[in-house]
XYZ file of C-alpha atoms in Angstrom:
620
model
C 80.989 125.271 120.055
C 84.026 125.612 117.794
C 85.199 122.943 115.312
C 88.968 122.829 114.974
C 89.552 119.515 113.184
C 87.760 117.284 110.670
C 89.210 113.986 109.537
C 87.147 112.516 106.731
C 88.341 108.983 106.033
C 86.023 107.085 103.755
C 87.881 103.965 102.754
C 88.896 103.059 106.280
C 85.355 103.036 107.615
C 83.135 102.576 104.572
C 85.169 100.915 101.838
C 83.661 103.433 99.443
C 85.108 105.013 96.293
C 84.696 108.700 97.013
C 84.237 111.000 94.054
C 83.334 114.496 92.996
C 79.865 114.219 94.572
C 81.301 113.429 97.984
C 83.512 116.504 98.018
C 80.666 118.641 96.713
C 78.516 117.477 99.627
C 81.379 118.054 102.028
C 81.711 121.598 100.717
C 78.036 122.075 101.548
C 78.760 120.956 105.096
C 81.645 123.391 105.335
C 79.431 126.260 104.242
C 77.168 125.729 107.209
C 78.367 123.058 109.584
C 80.600 120.071 110.087
C 79.323 116.525 109.982
C 81.147 115.930 113.238
C 80.277 117.651 116.515
C 77.552 119.907 115.196
C 73.896 120.763 115.323
C 72.163 119.712 112.114
C 69.542 121.977 110.544
C 66.823 120.686 108.255
C 68.968 121.402 105.214
C 71.892 119.640 106.785
C 69.700 116.632 107.601
C 68.710 116.526 103.939
C 72.357 116.700 102.878
C 73.313 113.878 105.212
C 70.441 111.727 103.947
C 71.477 112.471 100.365
C 74.975 111.352 101.226
C 73.650 108.117 102.706
C 71.829 107.380 99.443
C 75.103 107.698 97.574
C 76.497 104.980 99.811
C 73.879 102.353 98.914
C 75.445 98.948 98.111
C 78.519 99.800 100.178
C 79.615 98.915 103.667
C 78.648 102.326 104.965
C 76.950 102.384 108.381
C 74.992 105.476 107.290
C 71.552 104.262 106.174
C 68.618 106.721 106.241
C 66.142 103.936 105.504
C 66.964 102.294 108.815
C 67.616 105.402 110.894
C 66.187 108.682 109.526
C 67.939 110.824 112.164
C 71.560 111.451 111.087
C 72.467 112.433 114.640
C 72.079 108.759 115.556
C 74.432 107.500 112.906
C 77.822 106.010 113.733
C 80.639 108.590 113.798
C 78.176 111.511 113.699
C 77.831 113.486 116.909
C 75.394 116.368 117.201
C 75.606 119.010 119.890
C 72.877 121.465 120.920
C 75.154 124.409 120.164
C 75.505 126.151 116.873
C 78.854 125.210 115.373
C 81.195 127.876 114.018
C 82.823 126.224 111.013
C 84.844 129.382 110.499
C 87.058 128.217 113.351
C 88.065 125.028 111.513
C 91.860 124.692 111.622
C 92.579 121.174 110.339
C 90.915 119.382 107.403
C 92.324 115.927 106.664
C 90.994 114.107 103.578
C 93.981 111.753 103.232
C 93.878 108.000 102.645
C 90.690 107.998 100.602
C 89.993 107.327 96.936
C 89.268 110.815 95.716
C 89.936 111.377 92.010
C 89.204 115.102 91.638
C 88.611 118.282 93.645
C 85.601 120.437 92.688
C 86.208 124.155 92.253
C 83.378 124.730 94.729
C 85.325 122.904 97.377
C 88.426 125.042 96.870
C 86.283 128.199 96.939
C 84.588 127.146 100.175
C 87.783 126.144 101.960
C 89.434 129.360 100.840
C 86.847 131.293 102.855
C 87.770 129.579 106.143
C 90.318 132.040 107.445
C 91.275 129.875 110.429
C 92.119 126.825 108.297
C 95.796 126.008 108.883
C 96.198 122.452 107.567
C 94.735 120.874 104.420
C 95.690 117.327 103.416
C 94.716 115.320 100.343
C 97.594 112.861 100.749
C 97.227 109.262 99.506
C 94.306 109.644 97.116
C 93.844 109.163 93.374
C 93.830 112.798 92.304
C 94.731 113.529 88.685
C 95.129 116.634 86.582
C 96.979 119.867 87.388
C 97.533 121.316 90.836
C 94.480 123.435 91.797
C 94.884 127.195 92.164
C 94.436 128.129 95.797
C 92.491 131.376 96.274
C 92.006 132.784 99.740
C 93.383 130.441 102.403
C 94.638 133.367 104.442
C 95.761 131.235 107.358
C 96.862 128.014 105.579
C 100.254 126.910 106.875
C 100.429 123.270 105.748
C 99.389 121.928 102.344
C 99.870 118.198 101.685
C 98.988 116.882 98.226
C 101.463 113.986 98.282
C 100.922 110.446 96.978
C 98.531 111.243 94.146
C 98.804 111.382 90.347
C 98.739 115.130 89.873
C 100.850 116.414 86.987
C 101.911 119.302 84.812
C 103.938 122.380 85.655
C 103.663 124.372 88.854
C 103.418 128.066 88.159
C 101.258 130.548 90.002
C 98.880 128.079 91.672
C 100.407 128.754 95.095
C 100.852 132.501 94.810
C 97.851 133.328 96.965
C 99.071 131.405 100.005
C 100.166 134.107 102.417
C 101.017 131.982 105.444
C 102.430 128.774 103.935
C 105.037 127.039 106.085
C 105.004 123.453 104.778
C 104.437 122.231 101.214
C 104.407 118.526 100.342
C 103.854 117.618 96.674
C 105.932 114.437 96.715
C 105.032 111.262 94.829
C 103.081 112.807 91.952
C 103.754 113.353 88.242
C 104.732 117.026 88.238
C 107.283 118.088 85.632
C 109.022 121.188 84.394
C 111.343 123.217 86.578
C 111.399 123.204 90.359
C 108.832 125.865 91.368
C 110.103 129.054 92.948
C 106.728 130.729 93.599
C 105.843 129.078 96.866
C 103.537 131.565 98.524
C 103.687 135.255 99.265
C 104.895 135.155 102.840
C 108.404 133.821 102.059
C 108.099 132.004 105.375
C 108.284 128.481 103.934
C 110.036 126.005 106.227
C 109.487 122.620 104.552
C 109.636 121.902 100.806
C 109.048 118.300 99.767
C 108.978 117.651 96.014
C 110.428 114.123 95.846
C 109.302 111.381 93.440
C 108.191 113.597 90.566
C 109.666 114.382 87.152
C 111.111 117.830 87.731
C 113.927 118.707 85.345
C 116.615 121.332 85.015
C 118.883 122.615 87.738
C 118.275 123.375 91.383
C 117.153 127.028 91.313
C 119.293 129.476 93.235
C 116.133 131.466 93.971
C 115.190 128.842 96.521
C 117.475 130.570 99.024
C 114.974 133.435 99.105
C 113.022 131.292 101.559
C 115.488 131.825 104.367
C 113.444 129.880 106.926
C 113.741 126.606 105.025
C 114.890 123.842 107.312
C 113.917 120.882 105.128
C 114.396 120.442 101.352
C 113.652 117.133 99.636
C 114.134 117.067 95.856
C 115.009 113.378 95.599
C 113.922 110.999 92.834
C 113.472 113.549 90.084
C 115.468 114.242 86.904
C 117.428 117.244 88.102
C 120.807 117.984 86.533
C 123.664 120.383 87.018
C 125.559 121.034 90.224
C 124.567 121.914 93.768
C 124.360 125.731 94.007
C 126.972 127.180 96.340
C 124.354 129.647 97.600
C 122.554 126.856 99.458
C 125.087 127.558 102.185
C 123.127 130.768 102.838
C 120.214 128.731 104.214
C 121.412 129.058 107.772
C 118.376 127.229 109.217
C 118.652 124.199 106.938
C 118.562 120.892 108.812
C 117.697 118.339 106.098
C 118.872 118.369 102.463
C 117.893 115.380 100.302
C 119.001 115.354 96.644
C 119.184 111.593 96.052
C 118.376 109.778 92.795
C 118.754 112.579 90.275
C 121.251 113.358 87.519
C 123.257 115.910 89.456
C 126.986 116.216 88.851
C 130.025 118.269 89.772
C 131.813 118.318 93.095
C 130.178 118.390 96.501
C 130.396 122.055 97.631
C 132.692 122.516 100.594
C 130.469 125.430 101.644
C 127.859 122.927 102.893
C 130.178 122.238 105.820
C 129.502 125.787 107.039
C 125.785 125.208 107.663
C 125.849 124.666 111.393
C 122.241 123.458 111.504
C 122.617 120.845 108.754
C 122.255 117.385 110.273
C 121.042 115.229 107.366
C 122.535 115.326 103.861
C 121.740 112.694 101.227
C 122.907 112.981 97.625
C 123.300 109.320 96.708
C 122.667 107.931 93.215
C 123.927 110.905 91.252
C 127.080 111.607 89.232
C 129.123 113.624 91.700
C 132.888 113.369 91.290
C 136.004 114.671 92.982
C 136.984 114.072 96.569
C 134.970 113.928 99.729
C 135.157 117.477 101.156
C 137.130 117.692 104.355
C 134.927 119.061 107.083
C 131.668 117.905 105.492
C 130.854 115.933 108.642
C 131.627 118.912 110.838
C 127.997 119.215 111.977
C 126.306 116.307 110.185
C 124.748 113.329 111.909
C 123.658 111.531 108.736
C 125.531 111.424 105.398
C 124.622 109.418 102.280
C 126.762 109.781 99.151
C 126.630 106.210 97.852
C 126.518 105.412 94.128
C 128.462 108.384 92.828
C 131.925 108.753 91.297
C 133.770 110.152 94.276
C 137.480 109.341 94.355
C 140.590 109.887 96.417
C 141.212 109.379 100.111
C 138.723 109.717 102.919
C 140.023 112.571 105.120
C 141.633 111.174 108.315
C 139.243 113.067 110.613
C 136.146 112.451 108.510
C 134.631 109.881 110.891
C 135.924 111.371 114.127
C 133.321 114.068 114.869
C 131.194 113.094 117.900
C 128.009 114.115 116.040
C 128.555 111.558 113.255
C 126.212 108.573 113.462
C 125.510 107.406 109.886
C 127.953 107.422 106.958
C 127.373 105.681 103.622
C 130.064 106.237 100.971
C 129.643 102.866 99.263
C 129.791 102.331 95.494
C 132.297 105.049 94.691
C 135.981 104.978 93.732
C 137.476 105.888 97.090
C 140.869 104.447 97.921
C 143.437 104.290 100.681
C 143.011 103.083 104.248
C 139.916 103.280 106.406
C 140.338 106.144 108.897
C 141.215 104.728 112.288
C 139.961 107.751 114.225
C 136.251 107.011 114.506
C 133.517 108.562 116.615
C 132.239 106.289 119.375
C 128.729 107.439 118.487
C 128.919 105.905 115.020
C 125.960 103.594 114.363
C 126.187 102.715 110.649
C 129.326 102.701 108.477
C 129.092 101.637 104.833
C 132.215 101.849 102.681
C 131.595 98.855 100.402
C 132.362 98.664 96.672
C 135.266 101.096 96.646
C 139.011 100.620 96.162
C 140.081 100.827 99.764
C 143.069 98.897 101.038
C 144.932 98.252 104.240
C 143.573 96.436 107.238
C 140.431 96.803 109.305
C 141.267 99.233 112.136
C 141.571 97.604 115.542
C 140.212 100.856 116.979
C 136.729 99.766 115.894
C 136.577 97.821 119.155
C 135.475 101.056 120.850
C 132.319 101.353 118.729
C 129.783 100.106 121.240
C 126.881 101.671 119.302
C 127.857 100.327 115.890
C 125.062 98.234 114.321
C 126.218 98.021 110.666
C 129.803 97.560 109.475
C 129.805 97.042 105.703
C 133.214 97.061 104.005
C 132.580 94.550 101.208
C 134.122 94.547 97.732
C 137.334 96.401 98.478
C 140.991 95.327 98.628
C 141.333 95.033 102.397
C 144.054 92.712 103.693
C 145.115 91.152 106.949
C 143.071 89.184 109.438
C 139.620 89.910 110.813
C 140.316 91.677 114.118
C 139.050 89.632 117.078
C 138.465 93.013 118.737
C 135.287 93.379 116.670
C 133.702 91.175 119.310
C 133.557 94.319 121.474
C 130.964 95.829 119.119
C 128.095 94.341 121.097
C 125.404 96.210 119.140
C 126.584 94.880 115.784
C 123.740 93.517 113.651
C 125.317 93.378 110.168
C 128.949 92.479 109.478
C 129.795 92.446 105.768
C 133.466 91.991 104.888
C 132.870 89.988 101.710
C 135.024 90.087 98.576
C 138.279 91.353 100.021
C 141.680 89.723 100.528
C 141.304 88.886 104.204
C 143.331 85.955 105.494
C 143.620 83.852 108.620
C 141.037 82.062 110.667
C 137.510 83.127 111.465
C 137.856 84.574 115.001
C 136.145 82.481 117.663
C 135.533 85.665 119.644
C 132.824 86.734 117.182
C 130.528 84.180 118.823
C 129.981 86.771 121.551
C 128.121 89.102 119.173
C 124.654 88.279 120.453
C 122.904 90.902 118.304
C 124.548 89.857 115.037
C 121.939 89.004 112.412
C 123.913 88.896 109.153
C 127.545 87.821 108.749
C 128.933 87.898 105.205
C 132.598 86.938 104.790
C 132.478 85.240 101.386
C 135.081 85.582 98.637
C 138.098 86.078 100.872
C 141.103 83.890 101.670
C 140.072 82.699 105.110
C 141.479 79.368 106.240
C 141.263 76.943 109.128
C 138.159 75.389 110.623
C 134.743 76.899 111.167
C 134.574 77.790 114.881
C 132.496 75.424 116.965
C 130.581 78.372 118.391
C 128.953 81.021 116.206
C 126.759 84.048 117.033
C 123.490 82.464 118.104
C 121.239 85.177 116.636
C 122.365 84.757 113.029
C 119.760 84.623 110.286
C 122.329 84.731 107.446
C 125.779 83.149 107.478
C 127.848 83.370 104.308
C 131.430 82.146 104.509
C 131.483 80.661 101.019
C 134.388 80.751 98.577
C 137.205 80.715 101.071
C 139.712 77.984 101.974
C 138.019 76.644 105.083
C 138.676 73.047 106.061
C 137.410 70.482 108.539
C 133.825 69.446 109.109
C 130.648 71.469 109.482
C 130.299 72.016 113.257
C 127.314 70.259 114.777
C 126.594 73.385 116.834
C 125.228 74.984 113.672
C 122.045 73.019 114.294
C 121.498 75.135 117.405
C 121.227 78.406 115.453
C 117.445 78.575 115.632
C 117.175 81.871 113.715
C 119.361 80.758 110.813
C 117.557 81.010 107.464
C 120.330 81.357 104.871
C 123.491 79.227 105.053
C 126.219 79.511 102.408
C 129.272 77.255 102.821
C 130.003 76.397 99.175
C 133.392 76.732 97.549
C 135.547 75.623 100.487
C 137.356 72.375 101.321
C 134.980 71.075 103.973
C 134.771 67.350 104.571
C 132.791 64.890 106.633
C 129.009 64.645 106.598
C 126.129 67.097 106.862
C 124.992 67.409 110.499
C 121.559 66.080 111.441
C 118.895 68.465 112.650
C 119.586 71.567 110.588
C 117.505 74.612 111.646
C 114.577 76.066 109.709
C 116.596 77.095 106.675
C 115.240 78.778 103.556
C 118.424 78.369 101.471
C 121.288 75.898 101.896
C 124.424 75.976 99.725
C 127.053 73.283 100.387
C 128.380 72.782 96.837
C 132.027 72.422 95.804
C 133.375 70.859 98.973
C 134.490 67.333 99.891
C 131.377 66.273 101.784
C 130.284 62.642 101.797
C 128.077 60.190 103.665
C 124.340 60.037 104.095
C 122.236 63.104 103.316
C 120.147 63.762 106.445
C 116.517 64.804 106.504
C 116.392 68.356 105.278
C 114.272 71.045 106.978
C 110.858 71.354 105.329
C 111.282 75.133 105.484
C 113.677 75.098 102.496
C 111.993 77.299 99.901
C 114.482 78.490 97.331
C 117.717 76.527 96.852
C 119.299 73.298 98.065
C 122.767 73.000 96.517
C 124.791 69.862 97.263
C 126.688 69.825 93.963
C 130.365 68.909 93.415
C 130.856 66.780 96.506
C 131.467 63.069 97.093
C 127.935 61.865 97.838
C 127.081 58.411 96.498
C 124.344 55.836 96.515
C 120.679 56.430 95.607
C 119.267 59.940 95.463
C 117.278 60.443 98.693
C 113.577 60.206 97.844
C 112.625 62.153 100.992
C 113.860 65.360 99.339
C 110.528 65.313 97.493
C 108.924 66.427 100.757
C 110.469 69.879 100.270
C 107.308 71.279 98.717
C 108.520 74.885 98.813
C 111.841 74.208 97.049
C 112.522 75.855 93.682
C 116.065 74.727 92.813
C 117.633 71.360 93.664
C 121.249 70.873 92.552
C 122.800 67.424 93.094
C 125.172 67.532 90.123
C 128.798 66.359 90.028
C 128.524 63.687 92.693
C 128.493 59.883 92.537
C 124.779 59.244 92.917
C 123.515 56.060 91.299
C 120.207 54.371 90.666
C 117.049 55.945 89.311
C 115.583 59.438 89.644
C 112.781 59.208 92.239
C 109.381 59.550 90.572
C 108.189 61.445 93.669
C 110.315 64.428 92.550
C 107.709 65.107 89.860
C 105.233 66.017 92.616
C 107.317 68.840 94.101
C 104.843 71.709 93.753
C 107.253 74.652 93.404
C 110.282 73.010 91.784
C 111.508 74.902 88.706
C 115.058 73.570 88.273
C 116.488 70.088 88.895
C 120.215 69.662 88.196
C 121.460 66.048 88.254
C 124.240 66.135 85.652
C 127.507 64.181 85.947
C 126.463 61.367 88.262
C 126.004 57.605 87.693
C 122.238 57.618 87.355
C 120.359 55.123 85.217
C 116.842 54.184 84.194
C 113.971 56.151 82.750
C 113.760 59.924 83.295
C 110.377 60.608 84.945
C 108.004 63.018 83.213
C 108.188 66.392 84.972
C 105.799 69.355 84.584
C 106.741 71.870 81.886
C 107.754 74.452 84.487
C 110.677 72.225 85.571
C 114.016 72.558 83.792
C 115.973 69.318 84.269
C 119.674 68.780 83.512
C 120.894 65.169 83.321
C 123.921 65.289 81.008
C 126.802 63.028 81.997
C 124.563 60.156 83.161
C 125.041 57.562 80.425
C 122.474 55.188 81.882
C 119.537 57.611 81.680
C 116.973 57.729 78.884
C 113.759 59.664 78.309
C 111.828 56.762 76.700
C 111.585 53.005 77.033
C 112.820 52.540 73.457
C 116.014 54.522 74.081
C 116.494 52.747 77.377
C 116.143 49.377 75.662
C 118.659 50.377 72.987
C 121.072 51.540 75.673
C 120.668 48.207 77.460
C 121.098 46.397 74.133
C 124.266 48.280 73.362
C 125.453 47.593 76.888
C 124.795 43.850 76.539
C 126.364 43.905 73.083
C 129.488 45.461 74.448
C 129.659 42.757 77.117
C 129.278 40.012 74.481
C 131.861 41.559 72.170
C 134.348 42.063 74.967
C 133.769 38.520 76.219
C 134.153 37.015 72.756
C 137.272 39.002 72.145
C 138.794 37.793 75.383
C 137.935 34.169 74.496
C 139.510 34.465 71.045
C 142.648 36.001 72.505
C 143.059 33.202 75.027
C 142.404 30.575 72.316
C 144.981 32.142 70.023
C 147.617 32.100 72.715
C 146.858 28.434 73.478
C 147.016 27.507 69.763
C 150.352 29.214 69.329
C 151.642 27.419 72.390
C 150.695 24.049 70.891
C 152.036 24.958 67.462
C 155.420 26.063 68.597
C 155.739 23.463 71.302
C 157.870 23.658 74.454
C 161.138 25.455 73.632
C 162.840 23.742 76.576
C 161.916 20.324 75.237
C 163.384 21.150 71.812
C 166.674 22.209 73.286
C 166.899 18.935 75.260
C 166.273 16.826 72.125
C 168.970 18.682 70.188
C 171.532 18.087 72.888
C 170.869 14.312 72.815
C 171.407 14.076 69.061
C 174.729 15.847 69.271
C 176.028 13.374 71.783
């Protein structure tokens, strides 16, 4: 019987911290037999029993004291045939807790000529990359998600058949390695999430079969080599999160196989090359310093599905000629102007339209309601005007709608997309009342309406919100029962609410910030607020509150300025009341004296009319 695959997963089945001893024992198995699907000799029985002793005080099901025959253990199957371990093709040691690899293990595996795949991914390996001797048939080597470090020099030179190398998510440094096996047949090179420095080596094009290169999240500098265009089989090129600079080479547009190109979070400058999307499906260039206009035909290619050019310095209008296959378009945080193209109504596959933080003008096109797949609509922080289109209520898949910081006016439509989880229309010029239909948005979690001119009262029966922002409006009336799901912020500041602070807000045990400032609330602060388990900030300033400030836990920051009737001790409260009564007495006494003085003067001077009458009589 031939063994072609061994998957040795310790933590998933045994919750055991594997170590050097485990791999040494496994190398013994590989010298003679596999622990899975094999016939165990006496020596192999002894090895298995030794392994079981190492697993004492663990959750391992392998216990020689209870069952001396390893062939009866869970996950061990013995066959009557002699196993040929030399036919092993796949050895997977990923997702364990291995901290080192014995030299004996490398020597043993190197003798298995049929071995094609070796994986140590997701372990705790430290130290330098081992030197791989032998391994005549190894095609895939995966050492990702460990803590290996140091430079990579000649450790891989002996690999004659290597096709795929994954060293991502380690601590390797130095230059990007160029000695990647003797066959020059490498197809996949994944070196992301390390600390490689220097430039992208031009020698990498010697591996002409490369179809995937991932050098993201390193410390690479310099420009993209023009010679990368010679990799005519390249399908995926990921250079994100480095320190690369220069212009994006126009020669990349000549790679007919290139479908995925990501170079976001670098320092690239210049314009977006015309023709770059000629063959691409996926393009990410966000967080660079690209400037100028987006070419008119840049979004028109039928192959284009994902474009993210956000956080650059691009300007001019949004191209109106857009591929109907476009799924995600992100152009936020640029300097783009003009209006939102009406032609977007043809984008039936569009799920994300993110144009925030630009200088777009005009109204929101009602035609966007034709984008039935739309899940995220972000038009925030522009100069959009007009009313919020009622037609958007037909976007049944819409999850997030962000239209804040514009110049929208009119009333909030009575009907809104019923699948919304986030609605942000804050900091506009919206008027009228909050529509009662908002209580029917059962998925709504985040509602931001602050900074408008809304009036009326808060509707009863709000959905299971996590955050609610209604500050800086003209709302008044009774505050309804708030959903117990509120966990972060309830902001009712700068409105016209009056009367006592609702004590039932203390039932919001998950709330962190409660802002009731700049209203006309009166009376005392409810003592029950001190029992709110997660409250960290209570803002009550500029109201008409009075009485003693309750003692809150130290974690709570409380702001009460502008409430002249509040005090933090009985003594101060008594003095305030004394001063208040004194003021009443002084004012009353002053009024009495003033009236008395007027009366005295009246008596002293007499009736002027009577004096004139007496004078006239004397003269006659």
